Amino acid sequence: MKNAPISLSDVSHLPRWRRPESLLFLMAFAMPVAFATWNALLNNFVIEVAGFTGVQIGWLHTVREIPGFLAIGVIALIMIVREQVLGVVSLLLLGAATAVTAWFPSLGGILTITMLSSIGFHYYETVNQSLQLQWLPKERAPIVLGRLLAAGSAASLVAYGLLVLTWKTFDLSYNLVYLVSGGFTALVALFALYAYPQFEAPNPQAKKLILKRRYGLYYALQFMAGARRQIFVVFAAFMMVEKFGLGVEEITGLFLINYLANMIIAPMMGKIVFIKGERFVLMLEYIGLTLVFLAYGGIYWLGWGVLVAAALYVIDHMLFGLAFALKTYFQKISDPEDIAPTAAVAFTINHIAAVFLPALLGYLWVVSPGAVFGLAAALAMGSVGLSALIPRHPEKGNEWRLLPRVREVAPAE
């Protein structure tokens, strides 16, 4: 039986590798190995093995996002199990489900195993976000979150690099790659479950549904982010396979470039959030995404080629990496005890559009792919307007501003 939980203020006696921040880095590295591999192979796997079209891929992603919409269930689960345990067990489920993905090559089988892996992914992400904001002090959070993103990018880089080097060279099968990547994540989760003590944050979390008016801007930004991201996740990579016929090693090569860039840029962006604030970084992200989605439409409207599409895909992915600024914005305005339940509520809000958009846009895709990206550009423009409402120095009582021209005064040190 494990010893009693250890307070965050009493972890200095532990070896550095057994401290809370090290556990966050371990999980940040383990999760992308399974998820990134699944994502890299997905479009080729479902097209080659199951004969998916835009309609089926839309339904697949709708099913995949249902657990995200139900992330609010985390509030009920943390009544009976500790957040840290729930997060690690969810990571274990993600790894195990990914490992057996190729065993179910039919539409029904793919949808079922996708649902299971998605439960693991979304519940892990919900709890992980909560633990990050509880375990990291506000003054260090932007920098550490940037480094955590870089760690995840490094894991993805390793997974994609191995795919590029070995997929054709050793004529690998989907089954072997899924087994190795998912199995690795599952083993790391088991190690994390037994090698780390239970950590006790200083503020016990509320175990009930929390909706507060002063978090309204955060909720709105989460909704827009979820709707916008779905179009990128579902249709950008699918376009690369359907329109340009890219193979596994070429798609994986694009992912490789994406994560190499994030490894370099993410820590720098963490420092920029610390210096310039969340409003600056989020507006930079959303303006960039608006231009990128309009350019995606140009691939269909103006006939731009595969090199333009590949460049846009890399830029798109890099811009999405800036979204951790939304986490630090919430950390600054929230009551400490609200972090866990609000993380669950935010994930549900983030996935409201995700449940119906992929399926609906799958039908629009077969008529006008450019229109799908035009809608994404409109959503990104809406996010620009919302992010302009974030104060330069957000805090409790100063969550959003309606009069941007009013001069803001930095809080006293």
PDB file of N, CA, C and O in Angstrom, residues 323-366:
ATOM      1  N   ALA A 323      -1.660  27.573 -27.814  1.00  0.00           N
ATOM      2  CA  ALA A 323      -2.912  27.567 -27.056  1.00  0.00           C
ATOM      3  C   ALA A 323      -2.703  27.403 -25.554  1.00  0.00           C
ATOM      4  O   ALA A 323      -3.641  27.613 -24.780  1.00  0.00           O
ATOM      5  N   PHE A 324      -1.483  27.023 -25.111  1.00  0.00           N
ATOM      6  CA  PHE A 324      -1.283  26.885 -23.669  1.00  0.00           C
ATOM      7  C   PHE A 324      -1.449  28.221 -22.953  1.00  0.00           C
ATOM      8  O   PHE A 324      -1.638  28.256 -21.728  1.00  0.00           O
ATOM      9  N   ALA A 325      -1.406  29.336 -23.680  1.00  0.00           N
ATOM     10  CA  ALA A 325      -1.638  30.637 -23.054  1.00  0.00           C
ATOM     11  C   ALA A 325      -3.046  30.732 -22.489  1.00  0.00           C
ATOM     12  O   ALA A 325      -3.294  31.484 -21.534  1.00  0.00           O
ATOM     13  N   LEU A 326      -3.988  29.966 -23.053  1.00  0.00           N
ATOM     14  CA  LEU A 326      -5.349  29.967 -22.523  1.00  0.00           C
ATOM     15  C   LEU A 326      -5.382  29.313 -21.137  1.00  0.00           C
ATOM     16  O   LEU A 326      -6.161  29.703 -20.268  1.00  0.00           O
ATOM     17  N   LYS A 327      -4.508  28.315 -20.915  1.00  0.00           N
ATOM     18  CA  LYS A 327      -4.422  27.678 -19.597  1.00  0.00           C
ATOM     19  C   LYS A 327      -3.937  28.683 -18.547  1.00  0.00           C
ATOM     20  O   LYS A 327      -4.499  28.761 -17.447  1.00  0.00           O
ATOM     21  N   THR A 328      -2.886  29.426 -18.876  1.00  0.00           N
ATOM     22  CA  THR A 328      -2.347  30.343 -17.882  1.00  0.00           C
ATOM     23  C   THR A 328      -3.288  31.513 -17.623  1.00  0.00           C
ATOM     24  O   THR A 328      -3.322  32.056 -16.521  1.00  0.00           O
ATOM     25  N   TYR A 329      -4.069  31.898 -18.641  1.00  0.00           N
ATOM     26  CA  TYR A 329      -5.093  32.922 -18.424  1.00  0.00           C
ATOM     27  C   TYR A 329      -6.084  32.445 -17.372  1.00  0.00           C
ATOM     28  O   TYR A 329      -6.416  33.176 -16.425  1.00  0.00           O
ATOM     29  N   PHE A 330      -6.552  31.202 -17.510  1.00  0.00           N
ATOM     30  CA  PHE A 330      -7.508  30.694 -16.529  1.00  0.00           C
ATOM     31  C   PHE A 330      -6.868  30.557 -15.148  1.00  0.00           C
ATOM     32  O   PHE A 330      -7.496  30.860 -14.127  1.00  0.00           O
ATOM     33  N   GLN A 331      -5.622  30.094 -15.097  1.00  0.00           N
ATOM     34  CA  GLN A 331      -4.952  29.953 -13.807  1.00  0.00           C
ATOM     35  C   GLN A 331      -4.920  31.275 -13.053  1.00  0.00           C
ATOM     36  O   GLN A 331      -5.092  31.322 -11.828  1.00  0.00           O
ATOM     37  N   LYS A 332      -4.737  32.376 -13.779  1.00  0.00           N
ATOM     38  CA  LYS A 332      -4.624  33.683 -13.142  1.00  0.00           C
ATOM     39  C   LYS A 332      -5.954  34.218 -12.634  1.00  0.00           C
ATOM     40  O   LYS A 332      -5.994  34.969 -11.660  1.00  0.00           O
ATOM     41  N   ILE A 333      -7.063  33.854 -13.299  1.00  0.00           N
ATOM     42  CA  ILE A 333      -8.362  34.425 -12.905  1.00  0.00           C
ATOM     43  C   ILE A 333      -9.163  33.514 -11.991  1.00  0.00           C
ATOM     44  O   ILE A 333     -10.174  33.930 -11.424  1.00  0.00           O
ATOM     45  N   SER A 334      -8.717  32.271 -11.802  1.00  0.00           N
ATOM     46  CA  SER A 334      -9.561  31.283 -11.133  1.00  0.00           C
ATOM     47  C   SER A 334      -9.369  31.280  -9.627  1.00  0.00           C
ATOM     48  O   SER A 334      -8.322  31.693  -9.107  1.00  0.00           O
ATOM     49  N   ASP A 335     -10.379  30.786  -8.924  1.00  0.00           N
ATOM     50  CA  ASP A 335     -10.218  30.395  -7.535  1.00  0.00           C
ATOM     51  C   ASP A 335      -9.477  29.063  -7.535  1.00  0.00           C
ATOM     52  O   ASP A 335      -9.810  28.169  -8.333  1.00  0.00           O
ATOM     53  N   PRO A 336      -8.477  28.871  -6.661  1.00  0.00           N
ATOM     54  CA  PRO A 336      -7.660  27.642  -6.711  1.00  0.00           C
ATOM     55  C   PRO A 336      -8.474  26.359  -6.638  1.00  0.00           C
ATOM     56  O   PRO A 336      -8.138  25.365  -7.282  1.00  0.00           O
ATOM     57  N   GLU A 337      -9.572  26.364  -5.871  1.00  0.00           N
ATOM     58  CA  GLU A 337     -10.372  25.149  -5.711  1.00  0.00           C
ATOM     59  C   GLU A 337     -11.251  24.857  -6.925  1.00  0.00           C
ATOM     60  O   GLU A 337     -11.883  23.793  -7.005  1.00  0.00           O
ATOM     61  N   ASP A 338     -11.309  25.792  -7.883  1.00  0.00           N
ATOM     62  CA  ASP A 338     -12.147  25.611  -9.078  1.00  0.00           C
ATOM     63  C   ASP A 338     -11.423  24.924 -10.232  1.00  0.00           C
ATOM     64  O   ASP A 338     -12.039  24.618 -11.255  1.00  0.00           O
ATOM     65  N   ILE A 339     -10.123  24.686 -10.096  1.00  0.00           N
ATOM     66  CA  ILE A 339      -9.332  24.267 -11.250  1.00  0.00           C
ATOM     67  C   ILE A 339      -9.801  22.928 -11.807  1.00  0.00           C
ATOM     68  O   ILE A 339     -10.034  22.786 -13.017  1.00  0.00           O
ATOM     69  N   ALA A 340      -9.950  21.902 -10.970  1.00  0.00           N
ATOM     70  CA  ALA A 340     -10.334  20.572 -11.463  1.00  0.00           C
ATOM     71  C   ALA A 340     -11.726  20.564 -12.081  1.00  0.00           C
ATOM     72  O   ALA A 340     -11.902  20.110 -13.224  1.00  0.00           O
ATOM     73  N   PRO A 341     -12.773  21.041 -11.362  1.00  0.00           N
ATOM     74  CA  PRO A 341     -14.104  21.000 -11.989  1.00  0.00           C
ATOM     75  C   PRO A 341     -14.210  21.886 -13.217  1.00  0.00           C
ATOM     76  O   PRO A 341     -14.912  21.537 -14.179  1.00  0.00           O
ATOM     77  N   THR A 342     -13.513  23.025 -13.230  1.00  0.00           N
ATOM     78  CA  THR A 342     -13.594  23.900 -14.398  1.00  0.00           C
ATOM     79  C   THR A 342     -12.829  23.314 -15.583  1.00  0.00           C
ATOM     80  O   THR A 342     -13.213  23.523 -16.738  1.00  0.00           O
ATOM     81  N   ALA A 343     -11.755  22.565 -15.326  1.00  0.00           N
ATOM     82  CA  ALA A 343     -11.052  21.883 -16.413  1.00  0.00           C
ATOM     83  C   ALA A 343     -12.000  20.905 -17.099  1.00  0.00           C
ATOM     84  O   ALA A 343     -12.020  20.786 -18.331  1.00  0.00           O
ATOM     85  N   ALA A 344     -12.817  20.186 -16.300  1.00  0.00           N
ATOM     86  CA  ALA A 344     -13.783  19.249 -16.874  1.00  0.00           C
ATOM     87  C   ALA A 344     -14.859  19.984 -17.662  1.00  0.00           C
ATOM     88  O   ALA A 344     -15.224  19.581 -18.770  1.00  0.00           O
ATOM     89  N   VAL A 345     -15.377  21.067 -17.088  1.00  0.00           N
ATOM     90  CA  VAL A 345     -16.401  21.859 -17.787  1.00  0.00           C
ATOM     91  C   VAL A 345     -15.837  22.437 -19.077  1.00  0.00           C
ATOM     92  O   VAL A 345     -16.493  22.413 -20.134  1.00  0.00           O
ATOM     93  N   ALA A 346     -14.600  22.936 -19.016  1.00  0.00           N
ATOM     94  CA  ALA A 346     -13.983  23.544 -20.198  1.00  0.00           C
ATOM     95  C   ALA A 346     -13.796  22.517 -21.315  1.00  0.00           C
ATOM     96  O   ALA A 346     -14.006  22.826 -22.495  1.00  0.00           O
ATOM     97  N   PHE A 347     -13.403  21.293 -20.961  1.00  0.00           N
ATOM     98  CA  PHE A 347     -13.248  20.263 -21.983  1.00  0.00           C
ATOM     99  C   PHE A 347     -14.587  19.934 -22.628  1.00  0.00           C
ATOM    100  O   PHE A 347     -14.670  19.716 -23.843  1.00  0.00           O
ATOM    101  N   THR A 348     -15.643  19.902 -21.818  1.00  0.00           N
ATOM    102  CA  THR A 348     -16.968  19.654 -22.394  1.00  0.00           C
ATOM    103  C   THR A 348     -17.368  20.780 -23.337  1.00  0.00           C
ATOM    104  O   THR A 348     -17.853  20.541 -24.448  1.00  0.00           O
ATOM    105  N   ILE A 349     -17.175  22.023 -22.906  1.00  0.00           N
ATOM    106  CA  ILE A 349     -17.490  23.164 -23.772  1.00  0.00           C
ATOM    107  C   ILE A 349     -16.650  23.123 -25.038  1.00  0.00           C
ATOM    108  O   ILE A 349     -17.147  23.367 -26.146  1.00  0.00           O
ATOM    109  N   ASN A 350     -15.382  22.792 -24.894  1.00  0.00           N
ATOM    110  CA  ASN A 350     -14.469  22.712 -26.031  1.00  0.00           C
ATOM    111  C   ASN A 350     -14.943  21.698 -27.064  1.00  0.00           C
ATOM    112  O   ASN A 350     -14.694  21.847 -28.262  1.00  0.00           O
ATOM    113  N   HIS A 351     -15.682  20.680 -26.607  1.00  0.00           N
ATOM    114  CA  HIS A 351     -16.080  19.590 -27.494  1.00  0.00           C
ATOM    115  C   HIS A 351     -17.547  19.638 -27.906  1.00  0.00           C
ATOM    116  O   HIS A 351     -18.026  18.693 -28.544  1.00  0.00           O
ATOM    117  N   ILE A 352     -18.256  20.712 -27.566  1.00  0.00           N
ATOM    118  CA  ILE A 352     -19.653  20.813 -28.000  1.00  0.00           C
ATOM    119  C   ILE A 352     -19.727  20.769 -29.528  1.00  0.00           C
ATOM    120  O   ILE A 352     -20.454  19.966 -30.118  1.00  0.00           O
ATOM    121  N   ALA A 353     -18.955  21.638 -30.165  1.00  0.00           N
ATOM    122  CA  ALA A 353     -18.960  21.663 -31.627  1.00  0.00           C
ATOM    123  C   ALA A 353     -18.302  20.413 -32.206  1.00  0.00           C
ATOM    124  O   ALA A 353     -18.665  19.957 -33.294  1.00  0.00           O
ATOM    125  N   ALA A 354     -17.338  19.841 -31.455  1.00  0.00           N
ATOM    126  CA  ALA A 354     -16.603  18.690 -31.966  1.00  0.00           C
ATOM    127  C   ALA A 354     -17.487  17.477 -32.182  1.00  0.00           C
ATOM    128  O   ALA A 354     -17.181  16.613 -33.003  1.00  0.00           O
ATOM    129  N   VAL A 355     -18.595  17.392 -31.452  1.00  0.00           N
ATOM    130  CA  VAL A 355     -19.464  16.228 -31.565  1.00  0.00           C
ATOM    131  C   VAL A 355     -20.233  16.231 -32.877  1.00  0.00           C
ATOM    132  O   VAL A 355     -20.451  15.182 -33.486  1.00  0.00           O
ATOM    133  N   PHE A 356     -20.641  17.424 -33.343  1.00  0.00           N
ATOM    134  CA  PHE A 356     -21.457  17.436 -34.557  1.00  0.00           C
ATOM    135  C   PHE A 356     -20.733  17.995 -35.787  1.00  0.00           C
ATOM    136  O   PHE A 356     -21.084  17.657 -36.916  1.00  0.00           O
ATOM    137  N   LEU A 357     -19.710  18.836 -35.582  1.00  0.00           N
ATOM    138  CA  LEU A 357     -19.054  19.459 -36.737  1.00  0.00           C
ATOM    139  C   LEU A 357     -18.385  18.459 -37.694  1.00  0.00           C
ATOM    140  O   LEU A 357     -18.571  18.567 -38.911  1.00  0.00           O
ATOM    141  N   PRO A 358     -17.599  17.488 -37.202  1.00  0.00           N
ATOM    142  CA  PRO A 358     -16.941  16.594 -38.157  1.00  0.00           C
ATOM    143  C   PRO A 358     -17.909  15.868 -39.076  1.00  0.00           C
ATOM    144  O   PRO A 358     -17.681  15.768 -40.285  1.00  0.00           O
ATOM    145  N   ALA A 359     -19.013  15.337 -38.511  1.00  0.00           N
ATOM    146  CA  ALA A 359     -19.976  14.605 -39.336  1.00  0.00           C
ATOM    147  C   ALA A 359     -20.656  15.535 -40.337  1.00  0.00           C
ATOM    148  O   ALA A 359     -20.777  15.216 -41.527  1.00  0.00           O
ATOM    149  N   LEU A 360     -21.093  16.708 -39.876  1.00  0.00           N
ATOM    150  CA  LEU A 360     -21.768  17.645 -40.775  1.00  0.00           C
ATOM    151  C   LEU A 360     -20.823  18.151 -41.861  1.00  0.00           C
ATOM    152  O   LEU A 360     -21.170  18.199 -43.044  1.00  0.00           O
ATOM    153  N   LEU A 361     -19.608  18.506 -41.459  1.00  0.00           N
ATOM    154  CA  LEU A 361     -18.663  19.038 -42.433  1.00  0.00           C
ATOM    155  C   LEU A 361     -18.141  17.952 -43.376  1.00  0.00           C
ATOM    156  O   LEU A 361     -17.637  18.257 -44.454  1.00  0.00           O
ATOM    157  N   GLY A 362     -18.248  16.687 -42.950  1.00  0.00           N
ATOM    158  CA  GLY A 362     -17.904  15.608 -43.859  1.00  0.00           C
ATOM    159  C   GLY A 362     -18.772  15.635 -45.109  1.00  0.00           C
ATOM    160  O   GLY A 362     -18.292  15.382 -46.226  1.00  0.00           O
ATOM    161  N   TYR A 363     -20.056  15.972 -44.937  1.00  0.00           N
ATOM    162  CA  TYR A 363     -20.962  16.081 -46.087  1.00  0.00           C
ATOM    163  C   TYR A 363     -20.642  17.335 -46.912  1.00  0.00           C
ATOM    164  O   TYR A 363     -20.708  17.313 -48.144  1.00  0.00           O
ATOM    165  N   LEU A 364     -20.301  18.453 -46.226  1.00  0.00           N
ATOM    166  CA  LEU A 364     -19.917  19.668 -46.946  1.00  0.00           C
ATOM    167  C   LEU A 364     -18.615  19.441 -47.710  1.00  0.00           C
ATOM    168  O   LEU A 364     -18.443  19.957 -48.822  1.00  0.00           O
ATOM    169  N   TRP A 365     -17.727  18.642 -47.127  1.00  0.00           N
ATOM    170  CA  TRP A 365     -16.423  18.386 -47.742  1.00  0.00           C
ATOM    171  C   TRP A 365     -16.565  17.780 -49.137  1.00  0.00           C
ATOM    172  O   TRP A 365     -15.835  18.148 -50.048  1.00  0.00           O
ATOM    173  N   VAL A 366     -17.488  16.827 -49.283  1.00  0.00           N
ATOM    174  CA  VAL A 366     -17.621  16.174 -50.596  1.00  0.00           C
ATOM    175  C   VAL A 366     -18.196  17.126 -51.637  1.00  0.00           C
ATOM    176  O   VAL A 366     -18.096  16.865 -52.835  1.00  0.00           O
TER     177      VAL A 366
END
